PDB file of C-alpha atoms in Angstrom:
ATOM      1  CA  MET A 183      10.717 -15.919  -0.697  1.00 78.00           C
ATOM      2  CA  SER A 184      11.241 -13.842  -3.814  1.00 90.00           C
ATOM      3  CA  LEU A 185       8.848 -11.670  -5.793  1.00 96.00           C
ATOM      4  CA  ILE A 186      10.034 -10.667  -9.258  1.00 97.00           C
ATOM      5  CA  ILE A 187       8.325  -8.342 -11.741  1.00 97.00           C
ATOM      6  CA  LYS A 188       9.638  -8.665 -15.306  1.00 97.00           C
ATOM      7  CA  GLY A 189       8.780  -6.261 -18.119  1.00 96.00           C
ATOM      8  CA  VAL A 190       5.225  -5.554 -16.989  1.00 96.00           C
ATOM      9  CA  ASN A 191       3.153  -3.276 -19.213  1.00 94.00           C
ATOM     10  CA  LYS A 192      -0.509  -2.445 -18.805  1.00 93.00           C
ATOM     11  CA  LYS A 193      -2.782  -0.726 -21.294  1.00 89.00           C
ATOM     12  CA  PHE A 194      -6.493  -0.034 -21.212  1.00 85.00           C
ATOM     13  CA  ILE A 195      -8.355  -0.048 -24.522  1.00 84.00           C
ATOM     14  CA  SER A 196     -11.425   2.101 -25.085  1.00 78.00           C
ATOM     15  CA  LYS A 197     -13.466   2.636 -28.229  1.00 75.00           C
ATOM     16  CA  HIS A 198     -11.260   5.486 -29.435  1.00 78.00           C
ATOM     17  CA  LYS A 199      -7.792   4.997 -27.951  1.00 81.00           C
ATOM     18  CA  GLU A 200      -5.295   2.918 -26.018  1.00 82.00           C
ATOM     19  CA  THR A 201      -4.061   4.253 -22.681  1.00 82.00           C
ATOM     20  CA  TYR A 202      -0.793   2.921 -21.279  1.00 84.00           C
ATOM     21  CA  THR A 203      -0.812   2.874 -17.474  1.00 89.00           C
ATOM     22  CA  LEU A 204       2.416   0.926 -16.859  1.00 94.00           C
ATOM     23  CA  ASP A 205       5.504   0.792 -19.048  1.00 93.00           C
ATOM     24  CA  ASN A 206       8.196  -1.885 -18.707  1.00 94.00           C
ATOM     25  CA  ILE A 207       8.211  -2.326 -14.926  1.00 96.00           C
ATOM     26  CA  ASP A 208      11.133  -4.391 -13.594  1.00 97.00           C
ATOM     27  CA  LEU A 209      11.339  -4.854  -9.819  1.00 97.00           C
ATOM     28  CA  SER A 210      12.326  -7.507  -7.294  1.00 96.00           C
ATOM     29  CA  PHE A 211      11.503  -7.857  -3.605  1.00 96.00           C
ATOM     30  CA  LYS A 212      13.111  -9.978  -0.900  1.00 95.00           C
ATOM     31  CA  LYS A 213      11.502 -11.779   2.024  1.00 95.00           C
ATOM     32  CA  GLY A 214      10.644  -9.471   4.895  1.00 95.00           C
ATOM     33  CA  GLU A 215      11.126  -6.198   3.001  1.00 97.00           C
ATOM     34  CA  PHE A 216       8.820  -3.224   3.467  1.00 97.00           C
ATOM     35  CA  ILE A 217       8.483  -1.600   0.039  1.00 98.00           C
ATOM     36  CA  CYS A 218       6.590   1.623  -0.654  1.00 98.00           C
ATOM     37  CA  LEU A 219       5.352   2.439  -4.161  1.00 97.00           C
ATOM     38  CA  LEU A 220       5.133   6.224  -4.352  1.00 95.00           C
ATOM     39  CA  GLY A 221       3.867   8.519  -7.057  1.00 90.00           C
ATOM     40  CA  PRO A 222       1.241  11.065  -8.066  1.00 85.00           C
ATOM     41  CA  SER A 223      -2.196  10.318  -9.435  1.00 81.00           C
ATOM     42  CA  GLY A 224      -2.016   8.450 -12.726  1.00 79.00           C
ATOM     43  CA  CYS A 225       1.328   6.716 -12.215  1.00 87.00           C
ATOM     44  CA  GLY A 226      -0.216   3.226 -12.064  1.00 90.00           C
ATOM     45  CA  LYS A 227       0.877   2.317  -8.538  1.00 93.00           C
ATOM     46  CA  SER A 228      -2.495   0.829  -7.564  1.00 93.00           C
ATOM     47  CA  THR A 229      -2.762  -0.909 -10.932  1.00 94.00           C
ATOM     48  CA  LEU A 230       0.618  -2.547 -10.319  1.00 96.00           C
ATOM     49  CA  LEU A 231      -0.506  -3.678  -6.868  1.00 96.00           C
ATOM     50  CA  ASN A 232      -3.677  -5.183  -8.354  1.00 96.00           C
ATOM     51  CA  ILE A 233      -1.585  -7.100 -10.894  1.00 96.00           C
ATOM     52  CA  ILE A 234       0.625  -8.483  -8.107  1.00 97.00           C
ATOM     53  CA  ALA A 235      -2.540  -9.457  -6.220  1.00 96.00           C
ATOM     54  CA  GLY A 236      -3.856 -11.273  -9.288  1.00 95.00           C
ATOM     55  CA  LEU A 237      -6.900  -8.996  -9.534  1.00 95.00           C
ATOM     56  CA  GLU A 238      -5.742  -7.709 -12.931  1.00 94.00           C
ATOM     57  CA  THR A 239      -3.554  -9.182 -15.656  1.00 94.00           C
ATOM     58  CA  PRO A 240      -0.619  -7.412 -17.333  1.00 94.00           C
ATOM     59  CA  SER A 241      -0.821  -6.627 -21.036  1.00 94.00           C
ATOM     60  CA  GLU A 242       2.795  -7.784 -21.298  1.00 95.00           C
ATOM     61  CA  GLY A 243       5.347  -9.200 -18.881  1.00 95.00           C
ATOM     62  CA  LYS A 244       5.183 -11.623 -15.983  1.00 96.00           C
ATOM     63  CA  ILE A 245       5.290 -11.666 -12.178  1.00 96.00           C
ATOM     64  CA  TYR A 246       6.823 -14.549 -10.240  1.00 96.00           C
ATOM     65  CA  LEU A 247       6.387 -15.416  -6.574  1.00 95.00           C
ATOM     66  CA  ASN A 248       8.841 -18.077  -5.426  1.00 94.00           C
ATOM     67  CA  ASP A 249       9.615 -18.882  -9.085  1.00 93.00           C
ATOM     68  CA  LYS A 250       5.928 -19.517  -9.877  1.00 94.00           C
ATOM     69  CA  GLU A 251       4.116 -17.221 -12.268  1.00 95.00           C
ATOM     70  CA  ILE A 252       1.177 -15.320 -10.777  1.00 95.00           C
ATOM     71  CA  ASN A 253      -1.957 -16.017 -12.810  1.00 93.00           C
ATOM     72  CA  GLY A 254      -4.676 -15.010 -10.363  1.00 93.00           C
ATOM     73  CA  VAL A 255      -5.463 -14.473  -6.714  1.00 92.00           C
ATOM     74  CA  GLY A 256      -3.942 -16.792  -4.117  1.00 90.00           C
ATOM     75  CA  VAL A 257      -3.627 -17.297  -0.364  1.00 89.00           C
ATOM     76  CA  ASP A 258       0.081 -16.447  -0.622  1.00 93.00           C
ATOM     77  CA  ARG A 259      -0.958 -12.785  -1.103  1.00 94.00           C
ATOM     78  CA  ALA A 260      -3.291 -10.844   1.202  1.00 94.00           C
ATOM     79  CA  VAL A 261      -4.706  -7.456   0.219  1.00 93.00           C
ATOM     80  CA  MET A 262      -5.762  -4.504   2.366  1.00 93.00           C
ATOM     81  CA  PHE A 263      -7.551  -1.637   0.623  1.00 89.00           C
ATOM     82  CA  GLN A 264      -8.272   1.993   1.454  1.00 87.00           C
ATOM     83  CA  GLU A 265     -11.759   0.983   2.591  1.00 87.00           C
ATOM     84  CA  SER A 266     -11.928  -1.645   5.315  1.00 88.00           C
ATOM     85  CA  ALA A 267     -14.508  -3.773   3.411  1.00 90.00           C
ATOM     86  CA  LEU A 268     -15.861  -5.265   6.639  1.00 94.00           C
ATOM     87  CA  PHE A 269     -19.265  -6.950   6.778  1.00 95.00           C
ATOM     88  CA  PRO A 270     -21.582  -4.704   8.850  1.00 95.00           C
ATOM     89  CA  TRP A 271     -23.809  -7.591   9.951  1.00 96.00           C
ATOM     90  CA  LEU A 272     -20.888  -9.495  11.484  1.00 96.00           C
ATOM     91  CA  LYS A 273     -19.154  -8.827  14.773  1.00 97.00           C
ATOM     92  CA  VAL A 274     -15.467  -7.882  14.772  1.00 97.00           C
ATOM     93  CA  ILE A 275     -14.329 -11.405  15.672  1.00 97.00           C
ATOM     94  CA  ASP A 276     -16.434 -12.906  12.870  1.00 97.00           C
ATOM     95  CA  ASN A 277     -15.071 -10.405  10.341  1.00 97.00           C
ATOM     96  CA  VAL A 278     -11.525 -11.378  11.270  1.00 96.00           C
ATOM     97  CA  GLU A 279     -12.402 -15.081  11.014  1.00 96.00           C
ATOM     98  CA  PHE A 280     -14.179 -14.751   7.666  1.00 94.00           C
ATOM     99  CA  GLY A 281     -11.249 -15.457   5.350  1.00 90.00           C
ATOM    100  CA  MET A 282     -10.194 -18.467   7.404  1.00 92.00           C
ATOM    101  CA  LYS A 283     -13.765 -19.769   7.382  1.00 92.00           C
ATOM    102  CA  MET A 284     -13.861 -19.569   3.578  1.00 90.00           C
ATOM    103  CA  ALA A 285     -10.536 -21.433   3.498  1.00 87.00           C
ATOM    104  CA  GLY A 286     -11.974 -24.255   5.605  1.00 90.00           C
ATOM    105  CA  VAL A 287      -9.958 -23.614   8.767  1.00 92.00           C
ATOM    106  CA  PRO A 288     -11.530 -25.423  11.787  1.00 94.00           C
ATOM    107  CA  SER A 289     -13.554 -23.181  14.118  1.00 94.00           C
ATOM    108  CA  LYS A 290     -11.295 -23.567  17.171  1.00 95.00           C
ATOM    109  CA  GLU A 291      -8.179 -22.667  15.174  1.00 95.00           C
ATOM    110  CA  ARG A 292     -10.020 -19.744  13.562  1.00 95.00           C
ATOM    111  CA  ARG A 293     -10.991 -18.307  16.920  1.00 96.00           C
ATOM    112  CA  GLU A 294      -7.497 -18.662  18.384  1.00 96.00           C
ATOM    113  CA  LYS A 295      -5.876 -16.973  15.377  1.00 94.00           C
ATOM    114  CA  ALA A 296      -8.454 -14.205  15.223  1.00 96.00           C
ATOM    115  CA  LEU A 297      -7.949 -13.368  18.894  1.00 96.00           C
ATOM    116  CA  TYR A 298      -4.165 -13.486  18.478  1.00 95.00           C
ATOM    117  CA  TYR A 299      -4.199 -10.890  15.693  1.00 95.00           C
ATOM    118  CA  LEU A 300      -6.862  -8.753  17.361  1.00 95.00           C
ATOM    119  CA  LYS A 301      -4.553  -8.555  20.371  1.00 94.00           C
ATOM    120  CA  MET A 302      -1.693  -7.620  18.047  1.00 93.00           C
ATOM    121  CA  VAL A 303      -3.677  -4.604  16.791  1.00 93.00           C
ATOM    122  CA  HIS A 304      -5.004  -3.860  20.311  1.00 93.00           C
ATOM    123  CA  LEU A 305      -8.673  -4.540  19.595  1.00 94.00           C
ATOM    124  CA  ALA A 306      -9.344  -7.721  21.568  1.00 95.00           C
ATOM    125  CA  LYS A 307     -11.798  -6.009  23.919  1.00 95.00           C
ATOM    126  CA  PHE A 308     -13.920  -4.989  20.916  1.00 97.00           C
ATOM    127  CA  LYS A 309     -14.231  -8.520  19.536  1.00 96.00           C
ATOM    128  CA  ASN A 310     -18.009  -8.593  20.021  1.00 97.00           C
ATOM    129  CA  SER A 311     -18.641  -5.103  18.634  1.00 97.00           C
ATOM    130  CA  PHE A 312     -20.279  -4.407  15.285  1.00 97.00           C
ATOM    131  CA  VAL A 313     -18.662  -2.354  12.534  1.00 94.00           C
ATOM    132  CA  HIS A 314     -20.902   0.701  13.037  1.00 95.00           C
ATOM    133  CA  GLU A 315     -19.616   0.963  16.610  1.00 96.00           C
ATOM    134  CA  LEU A 316     -16.000   1.431  15.462  1.00 95.00           C
ATOM    135  CA  SER A 317     -14.088   4.519  14.339  1.00 93.00           C
ATOM    136  CA  GLY A 318     -12.401   4.612  10.927  1.00 92.00           C
ATOM    137  CA  GLY A 319      -9.021   3.815  12.436  1.00 92.00           C
ATOM    138  CA  MET A 320     -10.430   0.879  14.394  1.00 94.00           C
ATOM    139  CA  ARG A 321     -12.035  -0.524  11.250  1.00 94.00           C
ATOM    140  CA  GLN A 322      -8.710  -0.422   9.433  1.00 93.00           C
ATOM    141  CA  ARG A 323      -7.062  -2.256  12.340  1.00 93.00           C
ATOM    142  CA  VAL A 324      -9.741  -4.951  12.079  1.00 95.00           C
ATOM    143  CA  ALA A 325      -9.047  -5.168   8.335  1.00 94.00           C
ATOM    144  CA  LEU A 326      -5.321  -5.509   9.076  1.00 94.00           C
ATOM    145  CA  ALA A 327      -5.975  -8.295  11.592  1.00 94.00           C
ATOM    146  CA  ARG A 328      -8.120 -10.102   9.004  1.00 94.00           C
ATOM    147  CA  ALA A 329      -5.406  -9.752   6.353  1.00 93.00           C
ATOM    148  CA  LEU A 330      -2.834 -11.266   8.703  1.00 93.00           C
ATOM    149  CA  THR A 331      -4.842 -14.357   9.660  1.00 92.00           C
ATOM    150  CA  LEU A 332      -4.192 -16.396   6.507  1.00 84.00           C
ATOM    151  CA  ASP A 333      -0.405 -16.264   7.028  1.00 87.00           C
ATOM    152  CA  SER A 334       0.166 -15.004   3.482  1.00 92.00           C
ATOM    153  CA  GLU A 335       3.791 -14.451   2.532  1.00 93.00           C
ATOM    154  CA  VAL A 336       3.056 -11.052   1.017  1.00 96.00           C
ATOM    155  CA  LEU A 337       0.799  -8.317   2.382  1.00 96.00           C
ATOM    156  CA  LEU A 338      -0.349  -5.831  -0.268  1.00 97.00           C
ATOM    157  CA  MET A 339      -1.631  -2.523   1.122  1.00 96.00           C
ATOM    158  CA  ASP A 340      -3.328  -0.023  -1.191  1.00 95.00           C
ATOM    159  CA  GLU A 341      -3.347   3.386   0.538  1.00 93.00           C
ATOM    160  CA  PRO A 342      -4.956   1.932   3.694  1.00 92.00           C
ATOM    161  CA  PHE A 343      -4.619   5.128   5.748  1.00 91.00           C
ATOM    162  CA  ALA A 344      -5.471   7.692   3.042  1.00 89.00           C
ATOM    163  CA  ALA A 345      -8.992   8.417   4.301  1.00 85.00           C
ATOM    164  CA  LEU A 346      -8.017   8.810   7.970  1.00 88.00           C
ATOM    165  CA  ASP A 347      -7.316  12.015   9.882  1.00 89.00           C
ATOM    166  CA  SER A 348      -3.637  12.811  10.459  1.00 89.00           C
ATOM    167  CA  GLN A 349      -3.611  11.888  14.156  1.00 90.00           C
ATOM    168  CA  THR A 350      -5.164   8.467  13.561  1.00 90.00           C
ATOM    169  CA  LYS A 351      -2.909   7.942  10.561  1.00 90.00           C
ATOM    170  CA  ASN A 352       0.224   8.605  12.639  1.00 90.00           C
ATOM    171  CA  ILE A 353      -0.884   6.113  15.287  1.00 90.00           C
ATOM    172  CA  LEU A 354      -1.576   3.403  12.705  1.00 91.00           C
ATOM    173  CA  GLN A 355       1.743   4.026  10.950  1.00 93.00           C
ATOM    174  CA  THR A 356       3.508   3.339  14.257  1.00 91.00           C
ATOM    175  CA  GLU A 357       1.396   0.251  14.909  1.00 91.00           C
ATOM    176  CA  LEU A 358       2.014  -1.094  11.405  1.00 93.00           C
ATOM    177  CA  GLN A 359       5.775  -0.857  11.941  1.00 94.00           C
ATOM    178  CA  LYS A 360       5.399  -2.930  15.121  1.00 92.00           C
ATOM    179  CA  VAL A 361       3.235  -5.523  13.347  1.00 92.00           C
ATOM    180  CA  TRP A 362       5.736  -5.767  10.488  1.00 94.00           C
ATOM    181  CA  ILE A 363       8.667  -6.247  12.869  1.00 93.00           C
ATOM    182  CA  GLU A 364       6.749  -8.945  14.754  1.00 91.00           C
ATOM    183  CA  THR A 365       5.397 -10.870  11.743  1.00 91.00           C
ATOM    184  CA  LYS A 366       8.395 -10.391   9.392  1.00 90.00           C
ATOM    185  CA  LYS A 367       6.023 -10.280   6.423  1.00 93.00           C
ATOM    186  CA  THR A 368       6.906  -8.844   3.043  1.00 96.00           C
ATOM    187  CA  ILE A 369       4.808  -5.688   2.674  1.00 97.00           C
ATOM    188  CA  ILE A 370       4.199  -3.734  -0.525  1.00 98.00           C
ATOM    189  CA  PHE A 371       2.535  -0.471   0.418  1.00 98.00           C
ATOM    190  CA  VAL A 372       1.049   1.975  -2.099  1.00 96.00           C
ATOM    191  CA  THR A 373       0.947   5.617  -1.046  1.00 94.00           C
ATOM    192  CA  HIS A 374       0.777   9.113  -2.508  1.00 90.00           C
ATOM    193  CA  ASN A 375       2.257  10.601   0.673  1.00 93.00           C
ATOM    194  CA  VAL A 376       6.038  11.163   0.662  1.00 94.00           C
ATOM    195  CA  GLU A 377       6.432  11.390   4.429  1.00 95.00           C
ATOM    196  CA  GLU A 378       4.478   8.154   4.919  1.00 96.00           C
ATOM    197  CA  ALA A 379       6.629   6.321   2.364  1.00 96.00           C
ATOM    198  CA  VAL A 380       9.892   7.365   4.039  1.00 96.00           C
ATOM    199  CA  LEU A 381       8.498   6.648   7.501  1.00 96.00           C
ATOM    200  CA  LEU A 382       7.494   3.079   6.629  1.00 97.00           C
ATOM    201  CA  GLY A 383       9.662   1.797   3.794  1.00 96.00           C
ATOM    202  CA  ASP A 384      12.969  -0.043   3.597  1.00 97.00           C
ATOM    203  CA  ARG A 385      12.875   1.066  -0.022  1.00 98.00           C
ATOM    204  CA  VAL A 386      10.789   3.743  -1.699  1.00 97.00           C
ATOM    205  CA  ILE A 387      10.083   3.177  -5.400  1.00 97.00           C
ATOM    206  CA  VAL A 388       9.303   6.529  -7.021  1.00 95.00           C
ATOM    207  CA  MET A 389       7.099   6.168 -10.093  1.00 94.00           C
ATOM    208  CA  SER A 390       6.673   8.615 -12.945  1.00 90.00           C
ATOM    209  CA  THR A 391       3.346   9.229 -14.618  1.00 84.00           C
ATOM    210  CA  ASN A 392       1.777   8.964 -18.086  1.00 77.00           C
ATOM    211  CA  PRO A 393       2.623   6.101 -18.336  1.00 86.00           C
ATOM    212  CA  GLY A 394       3.865   4.729 -15.025  1.00 89.00           C
ATOM    213  CA  LYS A 395       7.564   3.853 -14.929  1.00 92.00           C
ATOM    214  CA  VAL A 396      10.111   3.304 -12.182  1.00 94.00           C
ATOM    215  CA  LYS A 397      11.827   6.683 -11.976  1.00 93.00           C
ATOM    216  CA  LYS A 398      14.135   6.186  -8.997  1.00 94.00           C
ATOM    217  CA  GLU A 399      14.623   3.944  -5.980  1.00 96.00           C
ATOM    218  CA  PHE A 400      15.587   5.217  -2.534  1.00 96.00           C
ATOM    219  CA  LYS A 401      17.017   2.939   0.160  1.00 97.00           C
ATOM    220  CA  ILE A 402      15.858   4.303   3.512  1.00 96.00           C
ATOM    221  CA  GLN A 403      18.673   3.532   5.932  1.00 93.00           C
ATOM    222  CA  LEU A 404      17.090   4.836   9.122  1.00 92.00           C
ATOM    223  CA  GLY A 405      16.578   3.006  12.403  1.00 90.00           C
ATOM    224  CA  ARG A 406      13.238   1.636  13.565  1.00 88.00           C
ATOM    225  CA  PRO A 407      10.732   2.288  14.900  1.00 86.00           C
ATOM    226  CA  ARG A 408      10.627   5.619  13.086  1.00 90.00           C
ATOM    227  CA  ASN A 409       8.609   8.692  13.964  1.00 87.00           C
ATOM    228  CA  ILE A 410       7.737  11.831  12.041  1.00 86.00           C
ATOM    229  CA  GLU A 411       9.664  14.107  14.440  1.00 87.00           C
ATOM    230  CA  ASN A 412      12.992  12.542  13.425  1.00 88.00           C
ATOM    231  CA  VAL A 413      15.322  15.111  11.815  1.00 91.00           C
ATOM    232  CA  ASP A 414      16.994  12.541   9.539  1.00 93.00           C
ATOM    233  CA  LEU A 415      13.594  11.373   8.333  1.00 94.00           C
ATOM    234  CA  ALA A 416      12.693  14.951   7.414  1.00 93.00           C
ATOM    235  CA  TYR A 417      15.929  15.279   5.417  1.00 94.00           C
ATOM    236  CA  VAL A 418      15.316  12.065   3.444  1.00 95.00           C
ATOM    237  CA  THR A 419      11.703  13.098   2.872  1.00 95.00           C
ATOM    238  CA  ALA A 420      12.913  16.349   1.298  1.00 94.00           C
ATOM    239  CA  GLN A 421      15.254  14.413  -1.021  1.00 93.00           C
ATOM    240  CA  VAL A 422      12.439  12.147  -2.189  1.00 94.00           C
ATOM    241  CA  MET A 423      10.110  15.106  -2.653  1.00 92.00           C
ATOM    242  CA  LYS A 424      12.729  16.800  -4.826  1.00 90.00           C
ATOM    243  CA  GLU A 425      12.731  13.749  -7.115  1.00 89.00           C
ATOM    244  CA  LEU A 426       8.945  13.904  -7.371  1.00 87.00           C
ATOM    245  CA  LYS A 427       8.826  17.584  -8.286  1.00 82.00           C
ATOM    246  CA  GLU A 428       8.659  16.999 -12.031  1.00 78.00           C
ATOM    247  CA  GLU A 429       5.926  14.367 -11.695  1.00 80.00           C
ATOM    248  CA  VAL A 430       3.843  16.562  -9.391  1.00 76.00           C
ATOM    249  CA  GLU A 431       4.091  19.371 -11.936  1.00 77.00           C
ATOM    250  CA  LYS A 432       2.885  17.057 -14.725  1.00 74.00           C
ATOM    251  CA  VAL A 433      -0.252  16.245 -12.749  1.00 70.00           C
ATOM    252  CA  ALA A 434      -0.801  19.857 -11.711  1.00 70.00           C
ATOM    253  CA  LYS A 435      -0.455  21.131 -15.288  1.00 69.00           C
ATOM    254  CA  SER A 436      -3.355  18.921 -16.313  1.00 66.00           C
ATOM    255  CA  GLU A 437      -5.497  20.579 -13.629  1.00 67.00           C
ATOM    256  CA  TYR A 438      -4.409  24.253 -13.990  1.00 69.00           C
ATOM    257  CA  ASP A 439      -4.200  26.856 -16.771  1.00 68.00           C
ATOM    258  CA  SER A 440      -1.439  26.350 -19.340  1.00 68.00           C
ATOM    259  CA  ASP A 441       0.740  29.211 -18.006  1.00 69.00           C
ATOM    260  CA  TRP A 442       1.041  27.657 -14.523  1.00 63.00           C
ATOM    261  CA  SER A 443       4.312  26.158 -13.276  1.00 66.00           C
ATOM    262  CA  ILE A 444       5.927  25.276  -9.974  1.00 60.00           C
ATOM    263  CA  GLU A 445       8.932  27.491 -10.740  1.00 60.00           C
ATOM    264  CA  LYS A 446       6.812  30.487 -11.710  1.00 51.00           C
ATOM    265  CA  ASN A 447       4.736  30.360  -8.554  1.00 49.00           C
ATOM    266  CA  SER A 448       7.489  29.112  -6.234  1.00 47.00           C
ATOM    267  CA  ILE A 449       5.189  26.362  -5.065  1.00 46.00           C
ATOM    268  CA  LEU A 450       6.226  22.857  -4.119  1.00 51.00           C
ATOM    269  CA  TYR A 451       3.709  20.652  -2.415  1.00 51.00           C
ATOM    270  CA  SER A 452       4.359  19.723   1.193  1.00 58.00           C
ATOM    271  CA  SER A 453       5.843  16.248   1.636  1.00 55.00           C
ATOM    272  CA  ASP A 454       2.682  15.349   3.563  1.00 61.00           C
ATOM    273  CA  ASN A 455       0.357  16.544   0.811  1.00 58.00           C
ATOM    274  CA  ASP A 456      -1.877  13.972  -0.879  1.00 60.00           C
ATOM    275  CA  MET A 457      -1.054  13.659  -4.570  1.00 54.00           C
ATOM    276  CA  GLY A 458      -3.971  11.553  -5.792  1.00 57.00           C
ATOM    277  CA  ILE A 459      -5.369   8.182  -4.821  1.00 54.00           C
ATOM    278  CA  GLY A 460      -6.828   5.048  -6.320  1.00 53.00           C
ATOM    279  CA  ILE A 461      -4.790   4.969  -9.541  1.00 50.00           C
TER     280      ILE A 461
END
């Protein structure tokens, strides 16, 4: 499997101006890689993920999956969003089966697959529960199980843990590493959290803002499974955060008075600080 992004630009046109969100993005991903797209609010990381998913089209450039141009959504790419997007009137097992049902998978096969992936995310005993009976973390695990059922080559994850508390987030980060190792899927994971990117990624793609460009790529050569207490992980996180300093300041300057600066105030956001979501 290969996923190649060639010269992708994206602009949004309003009545009075054109806004460039992405500028000349060139990237390639190999089978089984875990890639994190990292950047502050406004860098276009979620827009790029939506283009890969086929939910949006680039203004210029092309994306190829296995040498075929992406021109829309497809079963070869599954998407998991920040919100679980589960159906509240369906039980957990039926939510997990839903995509397979729409794809015409026979009921017996659907049930076997749904149970297999619910066991993988440790939710099998909640298969007959309704969504309102689950915590936020449990809902995201159901959404992950559903995303895995169609056996898509690529799993696209758009800040799936951003709305969770830190304890639940840490647990799900560990579980996601285990799922990735077991399934060997290619994962492209959007995040605004530096520590999360270094914890999860084989590579971290740092994006600049206004418009979004690839600023720098970090290869994370740390053993797995990783945990946030690891000293080496903290060191790499600091290096990535240093690269982001300029981009964080750009965003902050748009939100503070004109005389504000990181240097003047000796402030640098924590590596675990959220830098903006949904863009």
